[in-house]
Coordinates of C-alpha atoms in Angstrom, one line a residue:
M3 CA 23.4 84.7 26.8
P4 CA 27.2 84.3 26.2
T5 CA 29.4 86.7 28.0
S6 CA 33.0 87.7 27.3
Q7 CA 35.0 90.7 28.5
R8 CA 36.3 91.1 25.0
T9 CA 33.6 90.5 22.2
P10 CA 35.1 90.6 18.9
S11 CA 33.0 90.5 15.7
G12 CA 31.7 87.1 14.4
A13 CA 34.1 87.1 11.5
A14 CA 37.1 88.1 13.6
A15 CA 36.3 85.6 16.3
S16 CA 35.8 82.7 13.9
Q17 CA 39.2 83.5 12.3
R18 CA 40.9 83.4 15.8
V19 CA 39.3 80.3 16.8
R20 CA 40.1 78.6 13.4
S21 CA 43.7 79.6 13.9
R22 CA 43.8 78.3 17.3
F23 CA 42.5 74.8 16.4
R24 CA 44.7 74.5 13.2
E25 CA 47.7 75.2 15.4
K26 CA 46.7 73.1 18.3
A27 CA 44.8 70.2 16.7
Q28 CA 47.0 67.5 18.0
G29 CA 47.1 69.0 21.6
F30 CA 43.3 69.2 21.8
D31 CA 43.1 65.6 20.4
D32 CA 45.6 64.3 23.0
L33 CA 43.3 65.5 25.8
Y34 CA 41.0 62.6 25.2
E35 CA 44.0 60.1 24.9
D36 CA 44.7 59.4 28.5
E37 CA 42.2 57.4 30.4
R38 CA 44.1 57.4 33.7
L39 CA 42.0 58.0 36.8
S40 CA 44.2 61.0 37.6
V41 CA 43.3 62.6 34.2
R42 CA 39.5 61.8 34.7
L43 CA 39.7 63.6 38.1
L44 CA 41.4 66.6 36.5
R45 CA 39.3 66.8 33.4
P46 CA 35.9 65.2 34.4
G47 CA 34.0 67.3 32.0
L48 CA 35.4 65.7 28.9
F49 CA 34.3 62.3 30.1
R50 CA 30.8 63.4 31.1
R51 CA 30.3 64.9 27.7
R52 CA 31.3 61.7 26.1
Q53 CA 29.1 59.7 28.2
L54 CA 26.0 61.9 27.7
A55 CA 26.6 61.7 23.9
V56 CA 26.8 57.8 24.1
D57 CA 23.8 57.6 26.4
T58 CA 21.8 59.9 24.0
V59 CA 22.7 58.0 20.9
R60 CA 21.8 54.6 22.6
S61 CA 18.3 56.0 23.5
Y62 CA 17.4 56.0 19.7
T63 CA 17.4 53.1 17.3
A64 CA 20.1 53.5 14.7
P65 CA 20.0 57.3 14.6
R66 CA 21.5 59.7 12.2
V67 CA 24.0 61.9 14.2
L68 CA 25.2 65.3 13.3
D69 CA 28.5 66.3 15.2
V70 CA 28.9 70.1 14.8
G71 CA 32.5 71.2 15.5
C72 CA 33.5 67.4 15.5
G73 CA 37.2 68.1 16.0
S74 CA 39.3 65.1 15.7
G75 CA 36.4 62.6 15.9
R76 CA 36.9 61.5 19.4
I77 CA 33.3 61.6 20.5
G78 CA 32.1 60.5 17.0
E79 CA 34.0 57.3 17.3
F80 CA 32.1 56.5 20.6
A81 CA 28.7 57.6 19.0
L82 CA 29.3 55.2 16.1
D83 CA 30.3 52.4 18.3
A84 CA 27.1 53.1 20.2
G85 CA 24.9 52.3 17.2
T86 CA 24.8 55.5 15.0
R87 CA 23.5 54.5 11.5
H88 CA 25.0 57.6 9.8
Y89 CA 27.4 60.0 11.4
V90 CA 28.2 63.5 9.8
G91 CA 30.9 65.5 11.3
V92 CA 31.4 69.2 10.4
D93 CA 34.5 71.2 11.4
F94 CA 36.2 74.3 9.9
A95 CA 39.8 73.4 10.8
E96 CA 41.4 71.2 8.2
E97 CA 43.8 69.6 10.6
M98 CA 41.0 68.5 12.9
V99 CA 39.1 66.9 10.0
E100 CA 42.3 65.1 8.8
L101 CA 42.7 63.5 12.4
A102 CA 39.1 62.6 12.3
R103 CA 39.4 60.9 8.9
G104 CA 42.1 58.7 10.1
R105 CA 40.2 57.8 13.4
L106 CA 36.9 57.0 11.7
E107 CA 38.1 55.4 8.6
R108 CA 37.2 51.9 10.0
F109 CA 33.5 52.8 9.9
G110 CA 33.4 53.2 6.1
E111 CA 30.3 54.9 4.6
R112 CA 28.6 55.2 8.0
A113 CA 31.0 58.2 8.8
E114 CA 31.0 61.3 6.7
L115 CA 33.2 64.3 7.3
I116 CA 32.8 67.8 6.0
L117 CA 35.3 70.6 6.1
G118 CA 33.5 73.9 6.4
D119 CA 31.6 76.5 8.3
F120 CA 28.4 74.9 9.8
L121 CA 26.2 77.9 9.1
G122 CA 27.1 77.9 5.4
T123 CA 27.4 74.1 4.7
P124 CA 24.6 72.4 2.8
L125 CA 23.4 69.4 4.9
E126 CA 20.8 66.8 3.6
G127 CA 18.0 65.5 5.7
R128 CA 17.4 65.7 9.5
F129 CA 19.2 64.1 12.4
E130 CA 17.8 62.3 15.5
V131 CA 20.9 63.4 17.5
I132 CA 22.8 66.7 17.1
L133 CA 26.1 66.9 19.1
A134 CA 27.6 70.4 20.0
L135 CA 30.2 69.4 22.6
G136 CA 33.1 71.9 23.2
L137 CA 31.6 74.2 20.6
F138 CA 29.7 76.9 22.3
D139 CA 32.8 78.0 24.2
Y140 CA 34.0 79.8 21.0
L141 CA 30.8 81.2 19.5
P142 CA 30.2 85.0 19.6
E143 CA 26.7 84.4 17.9
P144 CA 25.5 81.1 19.5
R145 CA 21.8 81.7 18.7
R146 CA 22.4 81.5 15.0
F147 CA 24.0 78.1 15.5
M148 CA 21.3 76.9 17.7
E149 CA 18.6 78.0 15.4
R150 CA 20.1 76.0 12.5
M151 CA 20.6 73.0 14.7
F152 CA 16.8 73.0 15.5
E153 CA 16.1 73.3 11.8
L154 CA 18.3 70.2 11.2
C155 CA 16.8 68.2 14.2
A156 CA 14.3 65.5 13.4
N157 CA 10.9 65.5 15.2
G158 CA 11.5 63.9 18.5
G159 CA 15.2 64.3 18.1
C160 CA 17.8 65.9 20.6
L161 CA 20.5 68.5 20.8
V162 CA 23.3 67.5 23.2
G163 CA 25.5 70.5 24.0
S164 CA 28.1 71.7 26.6
F165 CA 28.2 75.4 27.8
P166 CA 30.9 76.8 30.0
A167 CA 30.2 79.0 32.9
W168 CA 32.4 81.4 34.7
S169 CA 33.9 80.2 38.0
L170 CA 36.2 81.8 40.3
M171 CA 38.5 78.7 40.2
K172 CA 38.8 78.1 36.4
G173 CA 37.5 81.3 34.8
P174 CA 40.6 83.4 35.2
I175 CA 42.9 80.4 34.1
R176 CA 40.8 79.9 31.0
K177 CA 40.8 83.6 30.2
V178 CA 44.6 83.8 30.5
R179 CA 45.2 80.6 28.6
Y180 CA 42.9 81.0 25.7
E181 CA 42.3 84.8 25.3
W182 CA 45.4 86.4 26.4
I183 CA 48.0 83.8 25.5
G184 CA 46.2 81.9 22.8
N185 CA 44.4 84.9 21.1
C186 CA 41.2 82.7 21.1
P187 CA 38.0 84.2 22.4
I188 CA 35.9 82.2 24.8
F189 CA 32.4 82.8 26.0
N190 CA 30.4 81.8 29.2
Y191 CA 26.7 81.1 29.8
D192 CA 24.4 81.4 32.8
R193 CA 21.6 78.8 33.3
D194 CA 18.5 81.1 32.7
G195 CA 20.0 82.6 29.6
L196 CA 20.9 79.2 28.2
E197 CA 17.4 77.8 28.8
L198 CA 15.8 80.8 27.3
M199 CA 18.0 80.6 24.1
L200 CA 17.2 76.8 23.7
R201 CA 13.6 77.4 23.9
D202 CA 13.6 80.6 21.8
S203 CA 15.3 78.4 19.1
G204 CA 12.3 76.1 19.0
F205 CA 13.3 73.2 21.4
E206 CA 10.3 72.3 23.6
R207 CA 11.8 70.1 26.4
V208 CA 15.0 71.2 27.9
E209 CA 17.2 69.3 30.4
I210 CA 20.0 71.3 31.8
L211 CA 22.5 69.4 34.0
T212 CA 25.0 71.0 36.3
P213 CA 27.8 68.3 36.7
G214 CA 30.4 70.7 37.8
R215 CA 31.2 74.3 38.6
S216 CA 32.7 75.1 35.2
G217 CA 29.6 74.7 33.0
Y218 CA 26.4 72.9 32.0
L219 CA 25.5 70.0 29.9
A220 CA 22.2 70.3 28.1
R221 CA 19.8 68.1 26.3
A222 CA 17.1 69.9 24.3
Y223 CA 14.3 68.0 22.4
R224 CA 12.3 68.9 19.3
G225 CA 8.6 68.2 19.6
R226 CA 7.1 65.4 17.6

């Protein structure tokens, strides 16, 4: 289950998150720009997420990929280079989608970007890979998102997600930076609650990785 010391309503939380990403779109995009070793050491989670997404895409033959909260298309670019047949990115921040359009333009019709709320956006067909990386940090009602992801997941398909966890080292810093200064709610997860939520949403095989102290990476598979 997600936890936050302040739990705004779903609508209020969504509006605060949207405002944050509209104002800071370029700043979030720039986090992925620097490939120096020092940056990898300071922000290893960003690169672990990316690699897990690429590895998962490569484990399928020309999959359809849905990227929920696609942001500026950074991970989408790697997913397309890894062999994605058709990529659909959904985000509710217009500034993020515009950055993604410029980045993914070279892929032509293989890349489709949608501006809208994931829960209310019509999507056609099912997807072998669903990416939700850097998304669940900001969701006061994560179960609703996860249940819809399961509905859109193809038989034998996989959800790849990242889920922050509270840590004494990074927890207070993130709270001050995002909630107190940035007016953007953030939520944390524990391993048992995360696994239960994935299974209750319908996923049968769940892999939870603990690459660092600040959160989890998970892959959850829909049965065939």
